[in-house]
Short mmCIF file of the C-alpha atoms (twelve columns), coordinates in Angstrom:
data_MODEL
# 
_entry.id   MODEL 
# 
loop_
_atom_site.group_PDB 
_atom_site.id 
_atom_site.type_symbol 
_atom_site.label_atom_id 
_atom_site.label_alt_id 
_atom_site.label_comp_id 
_atom_site.label_asym_id 
_atom_site.label_seq_id 
_atom_site.Cartn_x 
_atom_site.Cartn_y 
_atom_site.Cartn_z 
_atom_site.pdbx_PDB_model_num 
ATOM 1   C CA . MET A 1   0.273   0.030   -0.196  1 
ATOM 2   C CA . ALA A 2   1.356   3.348   -0.625  1 
ATOM 3   C CA . HIS A 3   2.507   5.438   1.690   1 
ATOM 4   C CA . ASN A 4   -0.397  8.114   2.808   1 
ATOM 5   C CA . ALA A 5   -3.001  5.967   1.106   1 
ATOM 6   C CA . ILE A 6   -6.490  4.598   1.718   1 
ATOM 7   C CA . GLU A 7   -6.826  0.735   0.973   1 
ATOM 8   C CA . LEU A 8   -10.985 0.444   0.850   1 
ATOM 9   C CA . HIS A 9   -11.265 -3.346  1.495   1 
ATOM 10  C CA . SER A 10  -15.354 -3.278  0.574   1 
ATOM 11  C CA . LEU A 11  -18.988 -1.594  1.192   1 
ATOM 12  C CA . GLY A 12  -22.057 -1.495  0.292   1 
ATOM 13  C CA . TYR A 13  -25.958 -1.451  0.657   1 
ATOM 14  C CA . SER A 14  -27.157 -4.166  2.942   1 
ATOM 15  C CA . VAL A 15  -30.842 -4.581  3.383   1 
ATOM 16  C CA . HIS A 16  -32.741 -7.722  5.773   1 
ATOM 17  C CA . ARG A 17  -35.540 -8.642  5.361   1 
ATOM 18  C CA . LYS A 18  -35.104 -12.021 8.045   1 
ATOM 19  C CA . PRO A 19  -33.083 -12.420 10.554  1 
ATOM 20  C CA . PHE A 20  -29.398 -12.886 10.448  1 
ATOM 21  C CA . PHE A 21  -26.432 -12.974 12.887  1 
ATOM 22  C CA . ASN A 22  -23.159 -12.685 12.812  1 
ATOM 23  C CA . LEU A 23  -20.050 -13.912 15.376  1 
ATOM 24  C CA . GLN A 24  -18.407 -11.812 17.296  1 
ATOM 25  C CA . LYS A 25  -15.268 -11.139 15.532  1 
ATOM 26  C CA . SER A 26  -12.509 -8.467  15.798  1 
ATOM 27  C CA . VAL A 27  -9.222  -7.423  12.380  1 
ATOM 28  C CA . SER A 28  -6.914  -5.930  13.751  1 
ATOM 29  C CA . SER A 29  -5.997  -3.108  11.096  1 
ATOM 30  C CA . LEU A 30  -9.629  -2.380  9.811   1 
ATOM 31  C CA . LEU A 31  -11.746 0.173   10.152  1 
ATOM 32  C CA . LEU A 32  -16.034 -0.908  10.006  1 
ATOM 33  C CA . LEU A 33  -18.664 2.866   9.704   1 
ATOM 34  C CA . ARG A 34  -22.350 1.601   9.112   1 
ATOM 35  C CA . LEU A 35  -24.128 3.873   9.147   1 
ATOM 36  C CA . GLN A 36  -27.870 2.625   9.520   1 
ATOM 37  C CA . VAL A 37  -30.870 4.328   6.836   1 
ATOM 38  C CA . LYS A 38  -33.876 1.977   7.770   1 
ATOM 39  C CA . GLY A 39  -34.801 -0.387  10.139  1 
ATOM 40  C CA . ASN A 40  -33.396 -1.525  13.684  1 
ATOM 41  C CA . CYS A 41  -30.992 -3.425  14.365  1 
ATOM 42  C CA . ARG A 42  -28.492 -4.295  17.382  1 
ATOM 43  C CA . VAL A 43  -25.048 -3.975  17.793  1 
ATOM 44  C CA . SER A 44  -22.041 -4.783  20.024  1 
ATOM 45  C CA . LEU A 45  -19.212 -3.673  20.184  1 
ATOM 46  C CA . ASN A 46  -16.721 -4.656  22.415  1 
ATOM 47  C CA . GLY A 47  -18.728 -6.465  24.146  1 
ATOM 48  C CA . ARG A 48  -21.195 -3.028  24.718  1 
ATOM 49  C CA . PRO A 49  -24.396 -2.999  23.539  1 
ATOM 50  C CA . TYR A 50  -26.267 -0.432  21.518  1 
ATOM 51  C CA . GLU A 51  -29.886 -0.625  19.287  1 
ATOM 52  C CA . VAL A 52  -29.345 1.114   16.549  1 
ATOM 53  C CA . GLY A 53  -32.166 2.615   14.327  1 
ATOM 54  C CA . PRO A 54  -32.070 4.988   11.233  1 
ATOM 55  C CA . GLY A 55  -29.387 8.622   11.059  1 
ATOM 56  C CA . ASP A 56  -27.263 5.995   13.610  1 
ATOM 57  C CA . LEU A 57  -23.584 5.417   12.408  1 
ATOM 58  C CA . ILE A 58  -20.947 2.978   14.461  1 
ATOM 59  C CA . PHE A 59  -17.541 3.577   14.192  1 
ATOM 60  C CA . SER A 60  -15.815 -0.333  14.807  1 
ATOM 61  C CA . LYS A 61  -12.147 0.986   15.469  1 
ATOM 62  C CA . PRO A 62  -9.708  -1.878  14.254  1 
ATOM 63  C CA . SER A 63  -9.297  -4.507  16.440  1 
ATOM 64  C CA . GLU A 64  -12.444 -4.440  18.284  1 
ATOM 65  C CA . THR A 65  -14.695 -6.764  18.059  1 
ATOM 66  C CA . TYR A 66  -18.141 -6.045  16.197  1 
ATOM 67  C CA . GLN A 67  -21.593 -8.252  16.800  1 
ATOM 68  C CA . LEU A 68  -24.873 -7.512  14.462  1 
ATOM 69  C CA . THR A 69  -28.061 -9.030  15.024  1 
ATOM 70  C CA . VAL A 70  -30.916 -8.284  12.731  1 
ATOM 71  C CA . ASP A 71  -34.470 -8.419  13.543  1 
ATOM 72  C CA . ALA A 72  -35.750 -8.202  10.287  1 
ATOM 73  C CA . SER A 73  -38.384 -9.436  8.245   1 
ATOM 74  C CA . PRO A 74  -40.222 -9.143  5.396   1 
ATOM 75  C CA . GLY A 75  -42.404 -6.971  6.416   1 
ATOM 76  C CA . LYS A 76  -39.878 -5.089  8.482   1 
ATOM 77  C CA . GLU A 77  -36.733 -4.473  6.621   1 
ATOM 78  C CA . SER A 78  -33.602 -3.690  7.961   1 
ATOM 79  C CA . ALA A 79  -30.947 -1.303  5.035   1 
ATOM 80  C CA . ASP A 80  -27.868 -0.094  6.297   1 
ATOM 81  C CA . TYR A 81  -24.018 1.254   4.299   1 
ATOM 82  C CA . TYR A 82  -21.093 -0.290  5.492   1 
ATOM 83  C CA . LEU A 83  -17.331 0.033   4.703   1 
ATOM 84  C CA . PHE A 84  -14.394 -1.777  5.875   1 
ATOM 85  C CA . CYS A 85  -10.929 0.896   5.404   1 
ATOM 86  C CA . GLU A 86  -8.099  1.141   6.166   1 
ATOM 87  C CA . GLY A 87  -4.379  3.382   5.766   1 
ATOM 88  C CA . GLU A 88  -2.037  5.518   7.628   1 
ATOM 89  C CA . TRP A 89  -4.698  8.406   6.357   1 
ATOM 90  C CA . ILE A 90  -6.966  6.719   7.880   1 
ATOM 91  C CA . ALA A 91  -5.327  5.432   10.861  1 
ATOM 92  C CA . ARG A 92  -4.783  9.525   11.849  1 
ATOM 93  C CA . TRP A 93  -8.074  10.666  10.772  1 
ATOM 94  C CA . LEU A 94  -9.779  8.580   13.815  1 
ATOM 95  C CA . ALA A 95  -6.814  9.644   16.533  1 
ATOM 96  C CA . GLN A 96  -8.249  13.213  15.863  1 
ATOM 97  C CA . GLY A 97  -11.912 12.666  15.756  1 
ATOM 98  C CA . GLY A 98  -12.609 11.147  19.005  1 
ATOM 99  C CA . PHE A 99  -14.938 9.440   17.458  1 
ATOM 100 C CA . PRO A 100 -18.137 7.648   20.133  1 
ATOM 101 C CA . ASP A 101 -17.805 3.901   18.666  1 
ATOM 102 C CA . CYS A 102 -21.948 4.626   17.779  1 
ATOM 103 C CA . VAL A 103 -23.162 8.590   17.641  1 
ATOM 104 C CA . ARG A 104 -26.549 9.887   15.160  1 
ATOM 105 C CA . ILE A 105 -26.085 11.799  11.932  1 
ATOM 106 C CA . GLU A 106 -28.310 13.595  10.129  1 
ATOM 107 C CA . VAL A 107 -28.452 11.766  6.923   1 
ATOM 108 C CA . ASN A 108 -28.263 14.193  3.845   1 
ATOM 109 C CA . ASP A 109 -27.706 13.690  0.511   1 
ATOM 110 C CA . ASP A 110 -24.323 14.446  0.368   1 
ATOM 111 C CA . ILE A 111 -23.123 11.863  2.925   1 
ATOM 112 C CA . LEU A 112 -25.361 9.071   0.969   1 
ATOM 113 C CA . SER A 113 -24.377 10.229  -2.873  1 
ATOM 114 C CA . LEU A 114 -21.157 9.298   -1.591  1 
ATOM 115 C CA . TRP A 115 -21.363 6.201   -0.802  1 
ATOM 116 C CA . ARG A 116 -23.875 5.634   -4.002  1 
ATOM 117 C CA . ARG A 117 -20.680 6.838   -5.585  1 
ATOM 118 C CA . LEU A 118 -17.989 4.656   -4.065  1 
ATOM 119 C CA . ILE A 119 -20.163 1.454   -4.427  1 
ATOM 120 C CA . ASP A 120 -20.315 2.182   -8.324  1 
ATOM 121 C CA . GLU A 121 -16.725 3.085   -8.546  1 
ATOM 122 C CA . LYS A 122 -15.760 -0.616  -6.779  1 
ATOM 123 C CA . ARG A 123 -17.675 -2.307  -9.036  1 
ATOM 124 C CA . ASN A 124 -15.668 -0.199  -12.336 1 
ATOM 125 C CA . LEU A 125 -13.039 -2.349  -13.068 1 
ATOM 126 C CA . ARG A 126 -11.721 -1.588  -16.202 1 
ATOM 127 C CA . GLU A 127 -11.022 1.424   -15.306 1 
ATOM 128 C CA . ASP A 128 -7.635  2.658   -12.717 1 
ATOM 129 C CA . ASN A 129 -10.098 4.571   -10.203 1 
ATOM 130 C CA . SER A 130 -7.965  3.855   -7.566  1 
ATOM 131 C CA . GLU A 131 -6.732  7.950   -7.070  1 
ATOM 132 C CA . LEU A 132 -9.775  9.387   -7.125  1 
ATOM 133 C CA . MET A 133 -11.750 6.415   -4.783  1 
ATOM 134 C CA . ASP A 134 -9.167  7.298   -2.435  1 
ATOM 135 C CA . TYR A 135 -9.995  11.694  -2.106  1 
ATOM 136 C CA . LEU A 136 -13.953 10.216  -2.723  1 
ATOM 137 C CA . LEU A 137 -13.043 8.396   0.143   1 
ATOM 138 C CA . LYS A 138 -12.191 10.964  1.963   1 
ATOM 139 C CA . ALA A 139 -14.243 13.662  1.626   1 
ATOM 140 C CA . LEU A 140 -16.726 10.870  2.528   1 
ATOM 141 C CA . CYS A 141 -14.813 10.764  6.185   1 
ATOM 142 C CA . LEU A 142 -14.670 13.902  6.341   1 
ATOM 143 C CA . THR A 143 -18.028 14.732  5.511   1 
ATOM 144 C CA . LEU A 144 -19.949 12.385  8.007   1 
ATOM 145 C CA . GLU A 145 -16.431 14.028  10.342  1 
ATOM 146 C CA . ARG A 146 -19.243 17.744  9.690   1 
ATOM 147 C CA . SER A 147 -21.748 16.731  10.328  1 
ATOM 148 C CA . ILE A 148 -21.245 14.567  13.730  1 
ATOM 149 C CA . ARG A 149 -19.519 18.356  14.956  1 
ATOM 150 C CA . ARG A 150 -22.323 19.386  13.678  1 
ATOM 151 C CA . ARG A 151 -24.897 17.592  16.055  1 
ATOM 152 C CA . ALA A 152 -22.714 17.379  18.686  1 
ATOM 153 C CA . GLY A 153 -22.249 21.370  17.954  1 
ATOM 154 C CA . HIS A 154 -26.245 21.842  17.794  1 
ATOM 155 C CA . ASP A 155 -27.509 19.619  20.555  1 
ATOM 156 C CA . ALA A 156 -24.665 20.743  23.263  1 
ATOM 157 C CA . SER A 157 -26.400 24.286  22.504  1 
ATOM 158 C CA . SER A 158 -29.608 23.524  22.881  1 
ATOM 159 C CA . ASP A 159 -29.946 23.538  27.243  1 
ATOM 160 C CA . LEU A 160 -33.654 21.829  26.580  1 
ATOM 161 C CA . TYR A 161 -32.610 19.122  24.959  1 
ATOM 162 C CA . MET A 162 -29.240 18.444  26.620  1 
ATOM 163 C CA . PRO A 163 -31.421 16.630  29.653  1 
ATOM 164 C CA . TYR A 164 -33.615 14.566  27.450  1 
ATOM 165 C CA . ARG A 165 -30.224 13.554  25.637  1 
ATOM 166 C CA . ILE A 166 -28.843 12.495  29.027  1 
ATOM 167 C CA . LYS A 167 -32.562 11.170  30.041  1 
ATOM 168 C CA . ARG A 168 -32.385 9.070   27.613  1 
ATOM 169 C CA . TYR A 169 -28.556 7.762   28.004  1 
ATOM 170 C CA . VAL A 170 -29.618 6.328   31.548  1 
ATOM 171 C CA . GLU A 171 -32.348 4.378   30.500  1 
ATOM 172 C CA . GLN A 172 -30.474 2.448   28.438  1 
ATOM 173 C CA . HIS A 173 -27.180 2.031   29.936  1 
ATOM 174 C CA . ALA A 174 -28.457 2.351   33.683  1 
ATOM 175 C CA . THR A 175 -27.792 -1.642  33.753  1 
ATOM 176 C CA . GLU A 176 -24.088 -0.656  32.891  1 
ATOM 177 C CA . PRO A 177 -21.546 0.901   34.200  1 
ATOM 178 C CA . LEU A 178 -21.733 4.520   34.217  1 
ATOM 179 C CA . THR A 179 -19.653 7.121   35.609  1 
ATOM 180 C CA . LEU A 180 -20.694 10.850  34.640  1 
ATOM 181 C CA . GLU A 181 -17.827 11.475  32.895  1 
ATOM 182 C CA . GLU A 182 -18.615 8.693   30.515  1 
ATOM 183 C CA . ILE A 183 -22.241 10.724  30.138  1 
ATOM 184 C CA . ALA A 184 -20.007 13.764  29.255  1 
ATOM 185 C CA . LYS A 185 -18.030 12.942  26.787  1 
ATOM 186 C CA . GLN A 186 -21.310 11.337  25.131  1 
ATOM 187 C CA . HIS A 187 -22.956 13.785  25.093  1 
ATOM 188 C CA . GLY A 188 -19.688 16.699  23.934  1 
ATOM 189 C CA . ILE A 189 -20.176 18.378  27.541  1 
ATOM 190 C CA . SER A 190 -18.496 18.903  30.725  1 
ATOM 191 C CA . VAL A 191 -19.160 17.114  33.920  1 
ATOM 192 C CA . SER A 192 -20.329 19.819  36.145  1 
ATOM 193 C CA . SER A 193 -22.851 21.457  32.784  1 
ATOM 194 C CA . ALA A 194 -24.324 17.598  32.280  1 
ATOM 195 C CA . SER A 195 -24.633 17.359  36.142  1 
ATOM 196 C CA . HIS A 196 -26.187 20.627  36.866  1 
ATOM 197 C CA . LEU A 197 -28.832 20.647  32.978  1 
ATOM 198 C CA . PHE A 198 -29.596 17.051  34.635  1 
ATOM 199 C CA . LYS A 199 -30.793 18.368  38.459  1 
ATOM 200 C CA . LYS A 200 -32.063 21.257  37.376  1 
ATOM 201 C CA . THR A 201 -34.703 19.661  35.224  1 
ATOM 202 C CA . PHE A 202 -35.477 16.957  36.849  1 
ATOM 203 C CA . LYS A 203 -34.249 17.806  40.275  1 
ATOM 204 C CA . LEU A 204 -31.952 14.806  40.631  1 
ATOM 205 C CA . SER A 205 -28.561 13.794  40.083  1 
ATOM 206 C CA . ILE A 206 -27.578 11.806  36.992  1 
ATOM 207 C CA . ILE A 207 -26.251 9.081   39.223  1 
ATOM 208 C CA . ARG A 208 -29.665 8.907   41.166  1 
ATOM 209 C CA . TYR A 209 -31.470 8.568   38.215  1 
ATOM 210 C CA . ALA A 210 -29.155 5.781   37.192  1 
ATOM 211 C CA . VAL A 211 -29.548 3.906   40.539  1 
ATOM 212 C CA . GLU A 212 -33.627 3.911   40.636  1 
ATOM 213 C CA . VAL A 213 -34.168 2.873   37.186  1 
ATOM 214 C CA . ARG A 214 -31.974 -0.297  38.240  1 
ATOM 215 C CA . LEU A 215 -34.166 -0.275  40.290  1 
ATOM 216 C CA . ALA A 216 -37.123 -0.404  38.269  1 
ATOM 217 C CA . VAL A 217 -35.420 -3.258  36.331  1 
ATOM 218 C CA . ALA A 218 -35.028 -4.825  40.061  1 
ATOM 219 C CA . VAL A 219 -38.025 -4.881  41.078  1 
ATOM 220 C CA . GLU A 220 -38.964 -6.062  37.769  1 
ATOM 221 C CA . ARG A 221 -36.938 -8.773  37.683  1 
ATOM 222 C CA . ILE A 222 -37.299 -9.952  41.534  1 
ATOM 223 C CA . LEU A 223 -41.231 -10.367 40.390  1 
ATOM 224 C CA . HIS A 224 -41.370 -11.522 37.234  1 
ATOM 225 C CA . THR A 225 -37.867 -14.323 37.630  1 
ATOM 226 C CA . GLU A 226 -36.967 -17.783 39.660  1 
ATOM 227 C CA . LEU A 227 -33.394 -15.332 39.530  1 
ATOM 228 C CA . PRO A 228 -31.490 -15.361 43.621  1 
ATOM 229 C CA . LEU A 229 -31.054 -11.849 44.586  1 
ATOM 230 C CA . GLU A 230 -27.183 -11.351 44.172  1 
ATOM 231 C CA . HIS A 231 -27.234 -12.326 41.216  1 
ATOM 232 C CA . ILE A 232 -30.233 -9.270  39.747  1 
ATOM 233 C CA . SER A 233 -28.110 -7.299  41.730  1 
ATOM 234 C CA . GLU A 234 -25.099 -7.365  39.724  1 
ATOM 235 C CA . SER A 235 -26.600 -7.809  36.713  1 
ATOM 236 C CA . CYS A 236 -29.307 -5.240  36.835  1 
ATOM 237 C CA . GLY A 237 -25.257 -2.405  37.415  1 
ATOM 238 C CA . PHE A 238 -24.944 -2.531  41.308  1 
ATOM 239 C CA . ARG A 239 -21.496 -2.789  42.304  1 
ATOM 240 C CA . SER A 240 -22.218 -4.243  44.878  1 
ATOM 241 C CA . TYR A 241 -25.290 -6.843  46.830  1 
ATOM 242 C CA . PRO A 242 -25.044 -4.984  50.476  1 
ATOM 243 C CA . TYR A 243 -25.012 -1.046  48.137  1 
ATOM 244 C CA . PHE A 244 -27.550 -3.026  46.698  1 
ATOM 245 C CA . CYS A 245 -30.072 -4.221  49.874  1 
ATOM 246 C CA . ARG A 246 -29.215 -0.726  51.236  1 
ATOM 247 C CA . ALA A 247 -30.883 1.059   47.897  1 
ATOM 248 C CA . PHE A 248 -33.789 -1.094  47.844  1 
ATOM 249 C CA . ARG A 249 -34.576 -0.911  51.511  1 
ATOM 250 C CA . SER A 250 -34.092 3.424   51.329  1 
ATOM 251 C CA . ARG A 251 -36.414 3.349   48.262  1 
ATOM 252 C CA . TYR A 252 -38.921 0.543   48.847  1 
ATOM 253 C CA . ARG A 253 -38.739 0.710   52.345  1 
ATOM 254 C CA . ILE A 254 -37.650 -3.575  52.680  1 
ATOM 255 C CA . PRO A 255 -35.602 -5.442  51.576  1 
ATOM 256 C CA . PRO A 256 -35.468 -7.702  48.358  1 
ATOM 257 C CA . SER A 257 -35.802 -10.741 49.682  1 
ATOM 258 C CA . GLN A 258 -38.843 -9.393  51.567  1 
ATOM 259 C CA . TYR A 259 -40.258 -7.876  48.872  1 
ATOM 260 C CA . ARG A 260 -40.429 -10.358 46.783  1 
ATOM 261 C CA . THR A 261 -42.384 -12.824 49.141  1 
ATOM 262 C CA . ASP A 262 -44.777 -10.480 50.161  1 
ATOM 263 C CA . HIS A 263 -46.035 -9.645  46.766  1 
ATOM 264 C CA . ARG A 264 -45.723 -12.505 44.910  1 
ATOM 265 C CA . ALA A 265 -48.359 -13.610 48.467  1 
ATOM 266 C CA . SER A 266 -50.897 -10.380 47.040  1 
ATOM 267 C CA . HIS A 267 -51.314 -11.959 43.496  1 
ATOM 268 C CA . ALA A 268 -50.959 -15.651 45.179  1 
# 
């Protein structure tokens, strides 16, 4: 591969009309870009799950594990654009960009036309179009980056909308390890701004809300499964079983074991 060049290994437009699942895998040198344009799917990156919808752009970076699950059917299609590439320029672009694993962007004609043109040129085997494809891929990457920056700037400037984005993120990731630093980074703002805006809107802290969501999930599992309480505590994101019991008692006034016994007896 020539100095400073980009190697485009594969790309295309994929439509799923029936369930699809790929095995978890990683490629040491390749970047995967995947843009969901229709329907929904689930993606796992390094073991972290993401619910993906139209406009969500996935960055599966070199050496990361990637797993895709699509629950599609003839009347419920899932469609996406994807590409695998590598090269010195790509490595620098990733290092400088600091892109999240999954980010929502505005899907516009600039992005789609560049992706489609790349697909057409990749199929053109009669001409030496490597330089053209190199420029097209760079243009696509930079256009995606501009869309990410514009979306982040617009959202970050909206003090009214930001707390609801944080709230939704906490609800989606409450059972995972969460830190204020991670939440703030995902939304492109400082920890102090995230904490202030959230508490101003919802009258409680971000971490306290995460605990409330975890407790709500725990209650469902206590009532509707036979899982041991220690397992429920761990699977709902609590750092220790004693902490789970203290939080549960503080919220519901009784320990989780008694809650399970009392509520099951009342529904017997």
